[in-house]
Amino acid sequence: MRFEITLESPVRPRFRVQQAAGMFDVPLGQKLRERFVVDVPPQSEDWRIGLIVGPSGSGKSTLAGHLFGARSASGTDWPRDRAVIEVFDGMTLKEAAGLLTAVGLASPPAWLRPYHLLSNGERARCDLARRFAEALYPPRAEQRETAGTADQAAASTGETPRADAAAAESEPWHALLPPQADRRLPLVVCDEFTSVVDRQAARAIAAKGGVIAFTKSLAREVARYSINVNCVCPGPTDTPMLQSRPDKLKDAFLRAIPFRRFARPEEVADAIVFFASPSSNYITGQVLSVSGGLTFAG
């Protein structure tokens, strides 16, 4: 499918405008126009995460605005007299802390400050967390009574209110979905997501995800030769590198691990020895998490 978007802005031929246009040979008319043409291949899989990528100025935000409308609006309202962690009142403390950590704001002291006292990077992370919170943790019944009508509550989660289901059929972004997709799932739209991601963490996550994907792919390729390929994913492990981390970070890790302790290096080694031994001869393409339950804690 093809999306064609034309942006227009009126030209006010004041002296400085005419001077700049003449200096840089910019033709002036009554309007300046810019046209974006985007071809999207048909979607056959029921996707859950999508990215609009391209160089600066290529029209990514323009396309997002065309597809998602007000849903892609940036910025959220934050009270000046409440700590950031208090604003996530539709969630448990554990849920809120986990969500803030997931978007790169893993600093409990920052959670205790009002939004306007945070740095620009911290604010961007809080905005992203709010968007996920509104979509994933809809207001509870008692909150809906104070928030307004049911339609307002549903709209705040990024879902389509029941009364507007017919109108929702015409939303442009639905054209990106395959016929079998559930159009009523919560929708989270973020502009310039990469600007709020901790790049060091993103590189580490991408590398680890690549190892897992490579493990599964290679296991499938070489299984015909009875070659086993498996992956061990250690959680926080009691090593000199971990001990060099700030105490607050280590305490946060311990609170998140159901076993309430770090892995010992020999416990990670035991998992590797198991995969290397005859005991795992019929196991391949698997990922073993040695994390004390961290991966299922929620």
Coordinates of C-alpha atoms in Angstrom, one line a residue:
M1 CA 0.0 0.0 0.0
R2 CA 1.1 3.6 -0.6
F3 CA 0.8 6.6 1.6
E4 CA 1.1 10.0 0.0
I5 CA 1.4 13.0 2.4
T6 CA 1.8 16.6 1.3
L7 CA 2.7 19.3 3.8
E8 CA 2.1 23.0 3.0
S9 CA 2.9 26.2 4.8
P10 CA 2.1 29.7 3.7
V11 CA 5.0 32.0 2.7
R12 CA 5.0 35.6 4.1
P13 CA 7.3 37.5 1.8
R14 CA 8.8 39.8 4.3
F15 CA 12.2 41.3 3.7
R16 CA 14.3 38.8 5.6
V17 CA 12.4 35.9 3.9
Q18 CA 13.0 37.3 0.5
Q19 CA 16.6 38.0 1.3
A20 CA 17.3 34.4 2.5
A21 CA 15.4 33.0 -0.5
G22 CA 17.5 35.0 -2.9
M23 CA 20.8 34.2 -1.2
F24 CA 20.1 30.4 -1.4
D25 CA 18.1 30.2 -4.6
V26 CA 14.9 29.0 -2.9
P27 CA 11.9 29.6 -5.2
L28 CA 9.1 31.4 -3.4
G29 CA 5.5 30.9 -4.1
Q30 CA 2.4 31.4 -2.1
K31 CA 3.1 28.2 -0.3
L32 CA 6.0 25.9 0.4
R33 CA 5.2 22.2 -0.2
E34 CA 6.9 19.0 0.7
R35 CA 5.6 15.6 -0.4
F36 CA 6.3 12.3 1.3
V37 CA 5.6 9.0 -0.5
V38 CA 5.8 5.8 1.6
D39 CA 5.3 2.3 0.2
V40 CA 4.5 -0.4 2.8
P41 CA 4.5 -4.0 1.7
P42 CA 1.4 -6.1 2.6
Q43 CA 1.5 -7.5 6.1
S44 CA 0.8 -11.2 6.5
E45 CA 2.0 -11.7 10.1
D46 CA 0.1 -10.4 13.2
W47 CA 2.9 -8.1 14.4
R48 CA 3.0 -6.5 17.8
I49 CA 6.0 -4.1 17.5
G50 CA 6.7 -1.8 14.6
L51 CA 9.3 0.7 13.8
I52 CA 9.4 3.7 11.4
V53 CA 13.0 4.2 10.5
G54 CA 14.9 6.5 8.3
P55 CA 17.3 9.5 8.3
S56 CA 16.5 12.8 9.9
G57 CA 14.0 14.8 7.8
S58 CA 12.7 11.8 5.9
G59 CA 9.2 12.1 7.2
K60 CA 9.1 9.6 10.0
S61 CA 7.1 11.8 12.4
T62 CA 4.9 13.1 9.6
L63 CA 4.0 9.5 8.7
A64 CA 3.3 8.6 12.3
G65 CA 1.1 11.6 12.7
H66 CA -0.8 10.6 9.5
L67 CA -1.2 7.0 10.6
F68 CA -1.9 7.4 14.3
G69 CA -3.2 11.0 14.7
A70 CA -3.6 12.2 18.2
R71 CA -2.3 8.9 19.5
S72 CA 1.2 9.9 18.4
A73 CA 1.1 13.2 20.3
S74 CA 4.2 13.7 22.5
G75 CA 4.3 14.9 26.1
T76 CA 2.1 14.1 29.1
D77 CA 0.8 16.2 32.1
W78 CA 2.7 15.7 35.3
P79 CA 1.7 17.2 38.7
R80 CA 4.3 19.5 40.2
D81 CA 3.5 18.4 43.8
R82 CA 3.8 14.7 43.4
A83 CA 6.8 12.3 43.1
V84 CA 7.0 10.5 39.8
I85 CA 6.4 7.1 41.4
E86 CA 3.1 8.5 42.8
V87 CA 1.7 9.3 39.4
F88 CA 1.6 5.6 38.5
D89 CA -1.3 5.1 41.0
G90 CA -3.1 2.5 38.8
M91 CA -0.3 0.1 39.3
T92 CA 1.4 -1.6 42.3
L93 CA 4.7 -0.2 43.4
K94 CA 6.5 -3.2 42.0
E95 CA 4.8 -2.8 38.6
A96 CA 5.7 0.9 38.5
A97 CA 9.3 0.4 39.5
G98 CA 9.7 -2.4 37.0
L99 CA 8.2 -0.3 34.2
L100 CA 10.5 2.7 35.0
T101 CA 13.5 0.4 35.1
A102 CA 12.5 -1.2 31.8
V103 CA 12.6 2.2 30.0
G104 CA 16.0 3.1 31.4
L105 CA 15.1 5.0 34.5
A106 CA 16.5 2.7 37.2
S107 CA 17.3 5.4 39.8
P108 CA 15.0 5.2 42.9
P109 CA 16.1 8.7 43.9
A110 CA 14.7 10.0 40.6
W111 CA 11.4 8.3 41.2
L112 CA 11.0 10.3 44.4
R113 CA 11.3 13.6 42.7
P114 CA 8.6 15.6 40.9
Y115 CA 8.8 15.4 37.1
H116 CA 9.8 19.1 36.6
L117 CA 13.0 18.5 38.7
L118 CA 14.3 15.7 36.5
S119 CA 16.8 16.0 33.6
N120 CA 15.5 16.1 30.0
G121 CA 16.6 12.4 29.6
E122 CA 14.8 11.3 32.7
R123 CA 11.7 13.2 31.7
A124 CA 11.7 11.5 28.3
R125 CA 11.9 8.1 30.0
C126 CA 9.1 9.0 32.4
D127 CA 6.9 10.0 29.4
L128 CA 7.6 6.7 27.7
A129 CA 6.7 4.8 30.9
R130 CA 3.5 6.8 31.3
R131 CA 2.5 5.8 27.7
F132 CA 3.1 2.1 28.5
A133 CA 1.3 2.4 31.8
E134 CA -1.8 4.0 30.2
A135 CA -2.0 1.2 27.7
L136 CA -1.1 -1.8 29.8
Y137 CA -2.7 -0.9 33.1
P138 CA -6.1 0.6 32.4
P139 CA -7.7 2.5 35.3
R140 CA -9.5 0.3 37.8
A141 CA -13.3 0.6 38.4
E142 CA -13.0 3.1 41.3
Q143 CA -10.6 5.3 39.3
R144 CA -13.0 5.3 36.3
E145 CA -15.7 6.8 38.5
T146 CA -13.5 9.8 39.2
A147 CA -11.9 10.0 35.8
G148 CA -15.1 10.4 33.8
T149 CA -17.1 8.2 31.4
A150 CA -16.1 4.7 30.4
D151 CA -15.3 6.0 27.0
Q152 CA -12.8 8.5 28.4
A153 CA -11.1 5.8 30.4
A154 CA -10.9 3.5 27.5
A155 CA -9.5 6.2 25.3
S156 CA -6.8 7.0 27.8
T157 CA -5.4 3.4 27.5
G158 CA -5.0 3.7 23.8
E159 CA -7.9 1.3 23.1
T160 CA -10.9 2.0 21.0
P161 CA -14.1 2.7 23.0
R162 CA -16.9 0.3 22.2
A163 CA -19.2 3.1 21.1
D164 CA -16.6 4.2 18.5
A165 CA -15.8 0.8 17.1
A166 CA -17.3 1.6 13.7
A167 CA -15.4 4.8 13.4
A168 CA -12.2 3.0 14.4
E169 CA -12.5 0.9 11.3
S170 CA -11.4 3.9 9.2
E171 CA -8.2 4.7 11.2
P172 CA -5.3 4.8 8.7
W173 CA -3.0 2.6 10.8
H174 CA -5.4 -0.3 10.5
A175 CA -4.2 -0.6 6.9
L176 CA -0.9 -1.9 8.3
L177 CA -2.5 -4.9 10.0
P178 CA -3.3 -8.3 8.5
P179 CA -7.0 -9.2 8.3
Q180 CA -6.7 -11.6 11.3
A181 CA -5.2 -8.9 13.7
D182 CA -7.1 -7.8 16.8
R183 CA -7.6 -4.1 16.3
R184 CA -8.7 -3.5 19.9
L185 CA -5.4 -4.3 21.5
P186 CA -3.8 -1.4 23.4
L187 CA -1.7 0.9 21.2
V188 CA 1.4 2.7 22.3
V189 CA 2.9 5.2 19.9
C190 CA 6.3 6.9 20.7
D191 CA 8.1 9.4 18.6
E192 CA 11.9 9.4 18.6
F193 CA 12.1 6.4 20.8
T194 CA 15.8 6.0 20.3
S195 CA 16.5 9.3 21.9
V196 CA 15.3 8.1 25.3
V197 CA 16.9 4.7 25.3
D198 CA 20.1 4.1 27.2
R199 CA 22.4 3.4 24.3
Q200 CA 24.8 1.3 26.3
A201 CA 21.9 -0.8 27.6
A202 CA 20.5 -1.0 24.1
R203 CA 23.7 -2.3 22.7
A204 CA 24.0 -5.0 25.4
I205 CA 20.3 -6.0 25.0
A206 CA 20.8 -6.2 21.2
A207 CA 23.9 -8.3 21.6
K208 CA 22.3 -10.7 24.0
G209 CA 19.2 -11.0 21.8
G210 CA 21.4 -11.7 18.8
V211 CA 23.1 -14.5 20.6
I212 CA 19.7 -16.1 21.5
A213 CA 18.4 -15.7 17.9
F214 CA 21.7 -17.1 16.5
T215 CA 21.5 -20.1 18.9
K216 CA 18.0 -21.1 17.7
S217 CA 18.9 -20.5 14.0
L218 CA 22.1 -22.5 14.2
A219 CA 20.5 -25.3 16.2
R220 CA 17.9 -25.7 13.4
E221 CA 20.6 -25.8 10.7
V222 CA 22.8 -28.4 12.3
A223 CA 20.3 -30.6 14.0
R224 CA 20.4 -33.0 11.0
Y225 CA 24.0 -33.7 12.0
S226 CA 23.0 -34.4 15.7
I227 CA 24.9 -31.3 16.8
N228 CA 23.5 -29.6 19.9
V229 CA 23.4 -25.8 20.1
N230 CA 22.1 -24.3 23.4
C231 CA 22.4 -21.0 25.2
V232 CA 22.9 -20.2 28.9
C233 CA 21.7 -16.8 30.1
P234 CA 23.1 -15.9 33.5
G235 CA 21.3 -13.4 35.8
P236 CA 23.3 -11.0 38.0
T237 CA 26.3 -13.1 39.2
D238 CA 28.5 -12.5 42.2
T239 CA 31.7 -11.4 40.3
P240 CA 34.2 -8.6 40.8
M241 CA 32.4 -6.6 38.0
L242 CA 29.1 -6.8 39.9
Q243 CA 30.7 -5.9 43.2
S244 CA 32.1 -2.7 41.6
R245 CA 28.6 -1.5 40.9
P246 CA 26.9 1.1 43.2
D247 CA 25.2 -0.4 46.3
K248 CA 21.8 1.1 45.2
L249 CA 22.0 -0.8 41.9
K250 CA 22.9 -4.1 43.6
D251 CA 20.1 -3.6 46.2
A252 CA 17.6 -3.0 43.3
F253 CA 18.8 -6.3 41.7
L254 CA 18.4 -8.2 44.9
R255 CA 14.9 -7.0 45.4
A256 CA 14.0 -8.0 41.9
I257 CA 15.4 -11.6 42.2
P258 CA 12.9 -14.0 43.8
F259 CA 15.8 -15.9 45.4
R260 CA 17.0 -12.6 47.0
R261 CA 20.7 -13.4 46.2
F262 CA 23.1 -13.3 43.3
A263 CA 24.1 -16.3 41.3
R264 CA 27.4 -17.9 42.2
P265 CA 29.8 -18.3 39.3
E266 CA 29.9 -22.1 39.8
E267 CA 26.1 -22.2 39.4
V268 CA 26.4 -20.7 36.0
A269 CA 29.3 -23.1 35.2
D270 CA 27.1 -26.0 36.2
A271 CA 24.5 -25.1 33.6
I272 CA 27.2 -24.9 30.9
V273 CA 28.6 -28.3 32.0
F274 CA 25.1 -29.8 31.7
F275 CA 24.7 -28.6 28.1
A276 CA 28.2 -29.9 27.3
S277 CA 27.5 -33.3 28.9
P278 CA 25.7 -36.4 27.5
S279 CA 22.8 -35.6 29.8
S280 CA 21.6 -33.0 27.3
N281 CA 22.1 -35.1 24.2
Y282 CA 18.5 -34.7 23.2
I283 CA 18.3 -30.9 23.9
T284 CA 19.0 -28.3 21.3
G285 CA 17.9 -24.8 20.5
Q286 CA 17.1 -24.0 24.1
V287 CA 17.8 -21.0 26.3
L288 CA 18.5 -21.8 30.0
S289 CA 18.1 -18.8 32.4
V290 CA 20.3 -19.1 35.5
S291 CA 18.8 -16.1 37.2
G292 CA 17.1 -17.2 40.5
G293 CA 13.7 -16.6 38.9
L294 CA 14.4 -13.0 37.7
T295 CA 13.0 -13.8 34.2
F296 CA 9.6 -14.7 35.5
A297 CA 9.4 -12.1 38.3
G298 CA 6.7 -9.5 37.5

